Short mmCIF file of C-alpha atoms (C1' of nucleotides) in Angstrom, two decimals:
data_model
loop_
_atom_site.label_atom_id
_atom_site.label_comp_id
_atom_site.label_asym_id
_atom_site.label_seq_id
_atom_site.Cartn_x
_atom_site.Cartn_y
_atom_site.Cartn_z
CA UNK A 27 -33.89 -5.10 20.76
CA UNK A 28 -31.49 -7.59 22.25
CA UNK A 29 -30.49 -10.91 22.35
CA UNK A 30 -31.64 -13.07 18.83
CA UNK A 31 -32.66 -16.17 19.11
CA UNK A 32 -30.22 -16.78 16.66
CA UNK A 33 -26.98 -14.97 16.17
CA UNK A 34 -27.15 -12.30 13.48
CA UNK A 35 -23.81 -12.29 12.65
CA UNK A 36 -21.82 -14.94 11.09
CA UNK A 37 -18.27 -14.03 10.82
CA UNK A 38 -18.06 -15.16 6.69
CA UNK A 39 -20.98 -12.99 6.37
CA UNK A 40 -19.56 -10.18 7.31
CA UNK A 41 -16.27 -10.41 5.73
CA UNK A 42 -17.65 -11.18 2.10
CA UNK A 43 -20.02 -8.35 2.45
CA UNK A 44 -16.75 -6.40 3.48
CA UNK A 45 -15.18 -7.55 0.36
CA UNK A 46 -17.76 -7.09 -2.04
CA UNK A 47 -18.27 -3.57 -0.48
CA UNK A 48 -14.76 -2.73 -1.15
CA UNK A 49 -14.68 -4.02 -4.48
CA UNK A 50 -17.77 -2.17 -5.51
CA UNK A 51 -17.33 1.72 -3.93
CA UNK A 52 -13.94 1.35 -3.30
CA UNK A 53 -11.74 1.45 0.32
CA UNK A 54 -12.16 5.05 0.86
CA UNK A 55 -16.02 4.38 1.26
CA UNK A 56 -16.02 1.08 3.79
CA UNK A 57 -16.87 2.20 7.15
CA UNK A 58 -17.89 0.50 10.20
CA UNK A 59 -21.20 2.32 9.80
CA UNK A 60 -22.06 1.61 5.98
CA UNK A 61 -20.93 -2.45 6.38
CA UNK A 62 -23.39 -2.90 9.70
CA UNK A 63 -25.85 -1.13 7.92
CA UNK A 64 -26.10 -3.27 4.50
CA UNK A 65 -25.23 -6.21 6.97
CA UNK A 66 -29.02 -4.50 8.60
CA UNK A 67 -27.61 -4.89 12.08
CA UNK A 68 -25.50 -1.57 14.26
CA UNK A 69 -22.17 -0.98 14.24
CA UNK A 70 -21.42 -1.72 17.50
CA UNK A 71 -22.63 -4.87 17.28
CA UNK A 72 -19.64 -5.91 15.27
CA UNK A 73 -17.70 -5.24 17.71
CA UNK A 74 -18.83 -8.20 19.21
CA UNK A 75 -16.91 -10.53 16.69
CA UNK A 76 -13.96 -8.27 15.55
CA UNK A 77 -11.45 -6.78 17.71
CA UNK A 78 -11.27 -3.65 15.60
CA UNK A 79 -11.73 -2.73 11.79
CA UNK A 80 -8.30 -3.71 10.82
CA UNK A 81 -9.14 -7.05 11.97
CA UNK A 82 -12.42 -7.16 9.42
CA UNK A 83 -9.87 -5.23 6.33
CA UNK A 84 -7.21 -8.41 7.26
CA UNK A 85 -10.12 -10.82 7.23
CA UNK A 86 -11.39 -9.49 4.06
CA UNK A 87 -7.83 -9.42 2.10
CA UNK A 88 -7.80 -13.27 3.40
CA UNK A 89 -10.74 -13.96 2.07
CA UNK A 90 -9.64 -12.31 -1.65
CA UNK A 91 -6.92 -14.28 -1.87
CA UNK A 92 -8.77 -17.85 -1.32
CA UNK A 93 -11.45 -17.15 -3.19
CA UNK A 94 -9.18 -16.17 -6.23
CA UNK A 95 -6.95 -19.42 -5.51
CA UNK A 96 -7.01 -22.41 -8.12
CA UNK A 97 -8.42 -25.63 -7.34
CA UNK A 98 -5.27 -27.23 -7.93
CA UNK A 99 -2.00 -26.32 -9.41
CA UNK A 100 -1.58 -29.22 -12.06
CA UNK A 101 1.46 -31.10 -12.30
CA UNK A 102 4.19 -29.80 -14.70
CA UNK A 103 6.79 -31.20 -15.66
CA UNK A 104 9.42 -28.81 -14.83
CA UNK A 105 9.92 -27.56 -11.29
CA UNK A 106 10.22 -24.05 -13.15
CA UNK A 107 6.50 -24.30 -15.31
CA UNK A 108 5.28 -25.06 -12.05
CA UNK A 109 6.60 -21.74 -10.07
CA UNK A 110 6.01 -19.99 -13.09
CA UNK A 111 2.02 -21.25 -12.92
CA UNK A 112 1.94 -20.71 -9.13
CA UNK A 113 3.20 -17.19 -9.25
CA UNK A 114 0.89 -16.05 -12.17
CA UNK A 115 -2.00 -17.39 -10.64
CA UNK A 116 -1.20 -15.34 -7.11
CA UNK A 117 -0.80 -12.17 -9.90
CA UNK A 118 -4.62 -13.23 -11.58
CA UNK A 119 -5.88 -13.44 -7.40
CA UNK A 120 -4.24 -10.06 -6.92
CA UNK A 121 -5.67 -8.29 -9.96
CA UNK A 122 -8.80 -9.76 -9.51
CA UNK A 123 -9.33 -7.72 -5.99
CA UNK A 124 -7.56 -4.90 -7.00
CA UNK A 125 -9.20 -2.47 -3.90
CA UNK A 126 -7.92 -5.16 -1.71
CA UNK A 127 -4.15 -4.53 -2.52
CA UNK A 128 -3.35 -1.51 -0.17
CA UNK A 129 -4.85 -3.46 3.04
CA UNK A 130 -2.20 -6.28 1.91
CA UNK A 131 0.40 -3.95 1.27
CA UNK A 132 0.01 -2.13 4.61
CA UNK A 133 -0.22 -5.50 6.85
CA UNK A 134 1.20 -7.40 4.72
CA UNK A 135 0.71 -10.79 6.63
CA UNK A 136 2.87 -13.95 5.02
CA UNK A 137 1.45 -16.21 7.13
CA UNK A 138 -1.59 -16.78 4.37
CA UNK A 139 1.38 -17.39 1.80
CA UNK A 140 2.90 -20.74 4.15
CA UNK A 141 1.25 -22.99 2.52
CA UNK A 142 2.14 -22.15 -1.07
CA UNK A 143 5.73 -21.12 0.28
CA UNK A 144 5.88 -24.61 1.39
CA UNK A 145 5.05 -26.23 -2.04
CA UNK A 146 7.45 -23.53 -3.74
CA UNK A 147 10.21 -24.37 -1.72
CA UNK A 148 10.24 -27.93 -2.51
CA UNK A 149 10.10 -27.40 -6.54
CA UNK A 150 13.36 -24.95 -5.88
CA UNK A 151 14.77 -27.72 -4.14
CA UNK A 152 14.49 -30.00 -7.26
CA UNK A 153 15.37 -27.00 -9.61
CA UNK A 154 18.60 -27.22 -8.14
CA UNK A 155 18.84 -24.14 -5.87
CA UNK A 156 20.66 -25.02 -3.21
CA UNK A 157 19.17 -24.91 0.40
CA UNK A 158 20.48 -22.11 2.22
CA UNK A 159 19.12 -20.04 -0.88
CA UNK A 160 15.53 -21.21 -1.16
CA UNK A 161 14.55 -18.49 1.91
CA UNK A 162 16.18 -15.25 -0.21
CA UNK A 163 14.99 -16.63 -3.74
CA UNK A 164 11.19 -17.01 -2.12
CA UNK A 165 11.74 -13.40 -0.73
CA UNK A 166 12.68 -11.96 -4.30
CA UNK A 167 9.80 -14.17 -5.99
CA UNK A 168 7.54 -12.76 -3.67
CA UNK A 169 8.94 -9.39 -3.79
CA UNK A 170 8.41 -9.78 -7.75
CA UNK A 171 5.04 -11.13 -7.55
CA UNK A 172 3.67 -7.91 -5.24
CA UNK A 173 5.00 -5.08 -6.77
CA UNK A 174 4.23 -6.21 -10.35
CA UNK A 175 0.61 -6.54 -8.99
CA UNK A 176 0.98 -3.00 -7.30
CA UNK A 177 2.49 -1.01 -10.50
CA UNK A 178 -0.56 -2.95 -12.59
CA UNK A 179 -3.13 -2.18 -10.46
CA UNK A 180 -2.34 1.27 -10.74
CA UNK A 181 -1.83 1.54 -14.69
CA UNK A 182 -3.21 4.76 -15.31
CA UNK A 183 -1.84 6.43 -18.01
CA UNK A 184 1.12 5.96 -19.86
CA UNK A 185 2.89 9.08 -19.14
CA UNK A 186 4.66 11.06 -21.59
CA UNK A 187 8.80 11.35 -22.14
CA UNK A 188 10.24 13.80 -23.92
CA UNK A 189 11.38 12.48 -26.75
CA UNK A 190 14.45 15.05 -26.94
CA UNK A 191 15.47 14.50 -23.16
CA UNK A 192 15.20 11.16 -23.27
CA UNK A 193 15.14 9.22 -26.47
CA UNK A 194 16.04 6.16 -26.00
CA UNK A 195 12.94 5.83 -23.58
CA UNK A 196 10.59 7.41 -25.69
CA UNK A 197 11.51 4.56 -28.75
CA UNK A 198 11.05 2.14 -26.02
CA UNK A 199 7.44 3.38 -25.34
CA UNK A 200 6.22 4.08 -28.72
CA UNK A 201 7.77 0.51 -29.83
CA UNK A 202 4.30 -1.82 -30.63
CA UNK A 203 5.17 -5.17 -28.30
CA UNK A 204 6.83 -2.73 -25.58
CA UNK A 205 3.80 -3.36 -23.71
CA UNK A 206 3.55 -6.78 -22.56
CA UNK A 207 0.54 -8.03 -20.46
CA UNK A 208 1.48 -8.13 -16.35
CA UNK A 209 1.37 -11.91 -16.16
CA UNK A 210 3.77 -11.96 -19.41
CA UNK A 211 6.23 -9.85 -17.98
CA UNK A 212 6.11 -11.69 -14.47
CA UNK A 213 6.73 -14.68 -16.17
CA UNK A 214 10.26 -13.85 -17.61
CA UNK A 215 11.25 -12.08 -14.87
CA UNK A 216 10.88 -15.55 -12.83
CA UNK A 217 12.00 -17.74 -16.06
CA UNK A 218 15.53 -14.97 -15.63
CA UNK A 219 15.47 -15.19 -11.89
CA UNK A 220 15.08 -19.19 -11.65
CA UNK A 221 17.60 -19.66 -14.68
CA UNK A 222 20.12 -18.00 -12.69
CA UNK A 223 18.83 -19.31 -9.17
CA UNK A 224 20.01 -22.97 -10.51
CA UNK A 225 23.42 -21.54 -11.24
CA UNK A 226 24.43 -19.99 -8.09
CA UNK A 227 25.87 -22.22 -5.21
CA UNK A 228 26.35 -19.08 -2.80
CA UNK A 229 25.52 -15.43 -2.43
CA UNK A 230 28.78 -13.67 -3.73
CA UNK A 231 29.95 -11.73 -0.63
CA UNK A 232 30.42 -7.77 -1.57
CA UNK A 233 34.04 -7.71 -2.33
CA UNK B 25 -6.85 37.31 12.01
CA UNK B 26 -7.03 38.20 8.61
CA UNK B 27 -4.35 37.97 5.80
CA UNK B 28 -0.53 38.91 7.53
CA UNK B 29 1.86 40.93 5.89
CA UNK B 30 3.78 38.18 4.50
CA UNK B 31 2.66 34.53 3.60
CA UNK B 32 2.30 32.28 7.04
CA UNK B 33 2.19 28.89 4.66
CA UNK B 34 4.90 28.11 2.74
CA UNK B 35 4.02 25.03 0.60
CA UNK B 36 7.71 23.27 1.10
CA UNK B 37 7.47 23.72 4.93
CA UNK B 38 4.27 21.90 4.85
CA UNK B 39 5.68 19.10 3.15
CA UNK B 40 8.62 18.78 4.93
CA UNK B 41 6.63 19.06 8.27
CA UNK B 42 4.01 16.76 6.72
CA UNK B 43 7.01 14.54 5.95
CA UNK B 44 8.38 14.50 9.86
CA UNK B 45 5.02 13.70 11.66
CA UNK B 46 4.34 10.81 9.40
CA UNK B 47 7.74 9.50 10.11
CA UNK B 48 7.60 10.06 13.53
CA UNK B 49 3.89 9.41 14.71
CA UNK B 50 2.66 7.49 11.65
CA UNK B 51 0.20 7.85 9.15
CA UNK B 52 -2.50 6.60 11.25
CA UNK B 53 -1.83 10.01 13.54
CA UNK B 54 -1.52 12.13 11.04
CA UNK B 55 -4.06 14.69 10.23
CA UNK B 56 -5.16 17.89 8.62
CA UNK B 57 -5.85 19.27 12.34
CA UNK B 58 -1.96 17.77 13.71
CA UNK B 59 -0.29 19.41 10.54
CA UNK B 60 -2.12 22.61 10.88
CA UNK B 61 -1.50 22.92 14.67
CA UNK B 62 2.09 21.83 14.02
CA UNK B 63 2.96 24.57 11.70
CA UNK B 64 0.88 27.28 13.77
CA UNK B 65 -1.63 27.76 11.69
CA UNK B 66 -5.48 26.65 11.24
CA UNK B 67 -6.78 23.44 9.33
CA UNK B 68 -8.91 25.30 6.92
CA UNK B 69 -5.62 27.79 5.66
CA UNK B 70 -4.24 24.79 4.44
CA UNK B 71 -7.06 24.21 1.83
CA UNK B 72 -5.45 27.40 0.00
CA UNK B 73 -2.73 26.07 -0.93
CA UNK B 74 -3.29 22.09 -1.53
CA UNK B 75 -6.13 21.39 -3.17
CA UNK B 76 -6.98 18.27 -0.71
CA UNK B 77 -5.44 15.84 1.89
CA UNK B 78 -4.22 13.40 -0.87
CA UNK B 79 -2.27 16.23 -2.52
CA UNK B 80 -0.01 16.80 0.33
CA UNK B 81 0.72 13.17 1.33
CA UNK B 82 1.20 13.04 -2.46
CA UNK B 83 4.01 15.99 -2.39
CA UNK B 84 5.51 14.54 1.18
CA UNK B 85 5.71 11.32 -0.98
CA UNK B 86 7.76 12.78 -3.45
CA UNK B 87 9.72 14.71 -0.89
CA UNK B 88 10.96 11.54 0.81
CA UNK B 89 12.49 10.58 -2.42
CA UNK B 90 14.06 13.36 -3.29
CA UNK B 91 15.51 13.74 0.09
CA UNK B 92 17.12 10.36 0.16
CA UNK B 93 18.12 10.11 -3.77
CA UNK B 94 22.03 9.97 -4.11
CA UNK B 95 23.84 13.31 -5.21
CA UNK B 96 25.09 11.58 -8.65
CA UNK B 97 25.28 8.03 -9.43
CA UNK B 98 29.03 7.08 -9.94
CA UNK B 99 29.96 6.36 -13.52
CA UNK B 100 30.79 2.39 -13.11
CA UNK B 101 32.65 0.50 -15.48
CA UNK B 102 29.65 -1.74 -16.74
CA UNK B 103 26.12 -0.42 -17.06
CA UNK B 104 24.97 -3.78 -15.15
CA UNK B 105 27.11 -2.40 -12.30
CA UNK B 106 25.51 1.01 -12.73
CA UNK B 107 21.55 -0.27 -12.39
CA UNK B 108 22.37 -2.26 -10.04
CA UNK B 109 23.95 1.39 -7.96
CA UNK B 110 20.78 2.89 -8.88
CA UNK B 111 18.23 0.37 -7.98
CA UNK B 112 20.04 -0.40 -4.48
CA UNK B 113 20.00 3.35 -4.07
CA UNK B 114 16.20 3.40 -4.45
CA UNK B 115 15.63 1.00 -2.18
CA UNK B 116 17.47 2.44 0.44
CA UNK B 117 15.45 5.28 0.05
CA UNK B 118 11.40 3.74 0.51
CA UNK B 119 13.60 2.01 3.67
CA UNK B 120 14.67 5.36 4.95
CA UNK B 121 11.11 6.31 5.03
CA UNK B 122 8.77 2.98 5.52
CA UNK B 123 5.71 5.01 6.70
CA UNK B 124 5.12 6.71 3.31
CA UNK B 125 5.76 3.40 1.37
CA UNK B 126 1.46 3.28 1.80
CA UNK B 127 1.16 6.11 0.28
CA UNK B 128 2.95 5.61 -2.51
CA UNK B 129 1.89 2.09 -2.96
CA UNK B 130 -1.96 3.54 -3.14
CA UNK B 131 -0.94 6.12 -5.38
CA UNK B 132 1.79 4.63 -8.04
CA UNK B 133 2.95 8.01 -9.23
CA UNK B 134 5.25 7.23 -11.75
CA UNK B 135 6.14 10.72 -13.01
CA UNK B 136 8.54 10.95 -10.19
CA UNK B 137 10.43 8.21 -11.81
CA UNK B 138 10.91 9.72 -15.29
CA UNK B 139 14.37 10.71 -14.92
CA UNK B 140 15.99 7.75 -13.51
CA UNK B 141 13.98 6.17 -16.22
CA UNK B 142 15.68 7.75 -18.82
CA UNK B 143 18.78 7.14 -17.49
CA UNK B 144 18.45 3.47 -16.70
CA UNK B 145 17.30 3.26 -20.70
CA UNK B 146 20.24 4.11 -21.54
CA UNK B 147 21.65 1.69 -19.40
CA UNK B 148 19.52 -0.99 -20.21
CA UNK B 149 20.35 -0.59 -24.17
CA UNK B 150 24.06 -0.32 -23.40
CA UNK B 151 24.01 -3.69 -22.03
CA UNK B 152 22.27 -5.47 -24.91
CA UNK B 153 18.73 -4.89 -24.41
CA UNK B 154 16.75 -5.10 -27.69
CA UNK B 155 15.17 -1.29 -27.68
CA UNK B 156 10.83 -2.88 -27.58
CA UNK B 157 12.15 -5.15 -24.48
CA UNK B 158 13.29 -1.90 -22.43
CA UNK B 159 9.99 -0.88 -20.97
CA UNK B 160 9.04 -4.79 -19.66
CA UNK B 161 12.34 -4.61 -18.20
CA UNK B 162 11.95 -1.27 -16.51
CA UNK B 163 8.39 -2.31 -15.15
CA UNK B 164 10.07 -5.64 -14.21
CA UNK B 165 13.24 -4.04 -12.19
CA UNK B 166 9.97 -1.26 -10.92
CA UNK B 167 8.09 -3.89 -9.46
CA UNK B 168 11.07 -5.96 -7.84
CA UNK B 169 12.22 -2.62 -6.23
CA UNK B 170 8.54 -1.77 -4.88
CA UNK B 171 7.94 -5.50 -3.93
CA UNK B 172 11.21 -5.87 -2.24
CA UNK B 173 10.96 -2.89 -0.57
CA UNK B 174 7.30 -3.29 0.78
CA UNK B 175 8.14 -7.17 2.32
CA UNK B 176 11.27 -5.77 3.89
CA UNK B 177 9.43 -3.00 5.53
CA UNK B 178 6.71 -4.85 7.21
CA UNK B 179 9.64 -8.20 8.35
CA UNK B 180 8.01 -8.43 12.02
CA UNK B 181 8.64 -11.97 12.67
CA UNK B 182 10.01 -14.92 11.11
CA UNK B 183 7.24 -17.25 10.93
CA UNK B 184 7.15 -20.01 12.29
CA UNK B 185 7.07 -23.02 9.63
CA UNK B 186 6.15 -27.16 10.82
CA UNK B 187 9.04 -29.24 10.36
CA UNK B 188 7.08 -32.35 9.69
CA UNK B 189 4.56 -30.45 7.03
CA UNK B 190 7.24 -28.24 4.93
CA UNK B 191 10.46 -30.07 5.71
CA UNK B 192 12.31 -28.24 3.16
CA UNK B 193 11.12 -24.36 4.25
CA UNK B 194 11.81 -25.31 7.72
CA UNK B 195 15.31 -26.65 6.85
CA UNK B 196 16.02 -23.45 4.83
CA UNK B 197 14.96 -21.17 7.63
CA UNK B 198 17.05 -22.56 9.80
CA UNK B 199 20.28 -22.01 7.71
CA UNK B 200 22.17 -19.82 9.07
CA UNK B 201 22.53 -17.27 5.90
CA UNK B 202 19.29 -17.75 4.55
CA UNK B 203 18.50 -14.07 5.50
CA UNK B 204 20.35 -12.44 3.36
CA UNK B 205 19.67 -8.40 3.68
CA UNK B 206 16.97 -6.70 1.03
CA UNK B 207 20.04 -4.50 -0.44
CA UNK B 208 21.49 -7.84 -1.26
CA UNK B 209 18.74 -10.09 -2.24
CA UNK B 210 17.82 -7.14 -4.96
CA UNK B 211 21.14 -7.04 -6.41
CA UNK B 212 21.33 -10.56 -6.58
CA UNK B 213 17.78 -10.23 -8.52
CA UNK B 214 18.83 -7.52 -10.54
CA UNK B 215 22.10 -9.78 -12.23
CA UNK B 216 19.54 -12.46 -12.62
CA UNK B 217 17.30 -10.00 -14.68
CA UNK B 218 20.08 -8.37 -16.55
CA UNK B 219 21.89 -11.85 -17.30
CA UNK B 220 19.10 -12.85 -19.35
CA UNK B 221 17.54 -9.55 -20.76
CA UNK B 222 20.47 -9.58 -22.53
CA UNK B 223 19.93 -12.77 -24.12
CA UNK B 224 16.36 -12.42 -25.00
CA UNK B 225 15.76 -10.98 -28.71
CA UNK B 226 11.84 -10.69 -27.89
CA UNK B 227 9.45 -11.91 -25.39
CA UNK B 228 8.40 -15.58 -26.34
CA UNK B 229 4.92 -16.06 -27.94
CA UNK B 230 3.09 -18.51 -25.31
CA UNK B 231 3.60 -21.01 -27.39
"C1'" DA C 9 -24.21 -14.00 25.06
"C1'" DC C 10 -25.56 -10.85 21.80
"C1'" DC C 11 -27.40 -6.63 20.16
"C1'" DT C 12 -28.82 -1.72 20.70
"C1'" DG C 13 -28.91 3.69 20.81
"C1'" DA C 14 -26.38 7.24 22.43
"C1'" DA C 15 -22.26 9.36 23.27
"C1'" DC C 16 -17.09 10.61 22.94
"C1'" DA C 17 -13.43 12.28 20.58
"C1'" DC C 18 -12.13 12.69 16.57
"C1'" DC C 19 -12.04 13.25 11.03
"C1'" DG C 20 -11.84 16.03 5.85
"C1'" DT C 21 -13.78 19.81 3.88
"C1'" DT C 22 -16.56 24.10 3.09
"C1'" DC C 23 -17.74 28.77 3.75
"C1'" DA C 24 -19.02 33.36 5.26
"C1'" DA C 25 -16.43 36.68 7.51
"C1'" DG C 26 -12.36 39.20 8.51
"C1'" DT C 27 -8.05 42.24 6.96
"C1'" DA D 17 -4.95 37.06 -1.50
"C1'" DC D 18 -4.70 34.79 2.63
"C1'" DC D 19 -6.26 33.31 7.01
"C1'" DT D 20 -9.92 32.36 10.52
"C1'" DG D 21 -13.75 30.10 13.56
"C1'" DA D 22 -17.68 27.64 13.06
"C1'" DA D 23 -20.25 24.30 10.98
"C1'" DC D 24 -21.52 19.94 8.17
"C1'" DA D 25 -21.47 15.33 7.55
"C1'" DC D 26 -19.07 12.00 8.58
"C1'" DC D 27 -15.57 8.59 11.25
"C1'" DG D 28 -13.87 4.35 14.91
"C1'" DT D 29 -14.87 2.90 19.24
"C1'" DT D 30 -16.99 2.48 23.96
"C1'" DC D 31 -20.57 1.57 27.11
"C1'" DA D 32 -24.67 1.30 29.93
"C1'" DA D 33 -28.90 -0.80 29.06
"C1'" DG D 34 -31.88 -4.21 27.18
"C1'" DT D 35 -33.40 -9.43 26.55
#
DNA sequence: ACCTGAACACCGTTCAAGT
DNA sequence: ACCTGAACACCGTTCAAGT
């Protein structure tokens, strides 16, 4: 055919179509081939604007987590709300693209978290963690925050324990309230892990 | 050929060979043709005896941890001392083998966990856990294991942070002993959790 | 510069055929 | 029962050729 008078491919385009593709028949079905072809252009042509498909899956995880993000993160008036509120929301933007997760997982590029790391950093600052700590406590927060979202995604069934093997796990399970939503559990895990980040001047050496 | 006199696939040799080419060429190399060359034999043998691909990267999953779990936890003098063992011990393990962490991540087969499951129940009561909070708590330590453990995997670089735009990130990089290792930033998490499972009688109602 | 069809070197999986 | 070669319907990527 060649050259368009106008470019047929617009790099958004092609990375929301990747994403709602994904989201709709899942990763195992995205191909090179099916995305150029609901695009209606040929796959090679793609390789015009993307270095490889990697590049498009990275693009696309990108574009989850924007599109997911909150207008803006409203003023608390504890430091430790705040977190709490930031890291739910990331949960919400992960669960909301759940086929996305895996291409995260696998790259799993922090750059796209700088900006929010930034903000985070300063409201552990006024919580009182001290400075040479705010690196390790973001690393455990985001630690939290990603494989809560992973085991959640995957909540298939809850699997059975036998009671006689292992009963205090079994009373556990068949308990009513045992299961708490994911964004209730996230949240007191970082409500534990910022109550005790305030208290700690130091990691303890292993002695 | 024909059938030989005595099996040619053994399903634990597949695993284990399954196992060593992901480690060693990475799951992006690793295919149904590769293993079958690799262990002598032809692609389409190999459909006898797994049902599909997923199957064996699911039993090569499980084989990894089994291979790296500890012969017997030591009995420690607290049961806080004892998860934290056990959940240290685990993450040494998805380090040990980072290539299959994708697989697992994709999958989330917790059957395999069952028995350290029951085990850290136990645990979990002992210390003061009310017996409908032990589940959240196991998903919470699950997901600050997986988390941990898929961040530390992928650590390529430190990225690079503006001074003038996150003052308080950049300052924190910089500290010297702001990179604490994984093994150390998860048992610091861990006491955080434990501290204050302990104290918590139920989750709070969002009030 | 931008897009194409055709080709290359692969995939996972199935299946009739062999012993 | 167990293994095979050959085939099917796909892949990701490259590249000469078109305008």
């Amino acid at each position: 055919m060649g050259r368009p008078p106008h470019p047929l491919i617009v790099r958004e385009r092609v990375l929301a179509t990747a994403l709602e593709l994904i989201g709709r028949d899942g990763i195992d079905h995205f191909s090179m081939r099916v995305l150029a072809r609901t695009l209606g252009v040929s796959a090679a042509s793609l390789y015009h604007h993307f270095r490889d498909k990697d590049e498009i899956l990275d693009g696309a995880a990108a574009l989850a987590l924007e599109l997911s993000r909150r207008p803006a993160p409203p003023a608390h008036a504890s430091p430790e709300d705040e977190i709490v509120t930031i890291v739910v929301d990331a949960l919400g933007a992960l669960r909301a693209h759940p086929e996305i997760l895996p291409v995260l997982v696998r790259r799993a590029d922090r750059e796209f978290a700088v900006v929010v790391h930034g903000h985070m950093a300063e409201l552990l600052q006024r919580s009182g963690v001290p400075e040479a700590m705010i690196v390790p406590w973001l690393d455990i927060l985001d630690g939290l925050l990603i494989g809560v979202a992973v085991l959640d995604v995957h909540t298939t069934v809850d699997y059975d324990v036998d009671a006689d093997s292992y009963p205090i796990l079994h009373r556990s399970l068949v308990a009513g309230d045992a299961d708490l939503d994911a964004a209730e559990r996230v949240e007191i895990a970082v409500r534990a892990l910022l109550a005790r980040a305030r208290e700690l001047e130091r990691a303890p050496d292993p002695a």
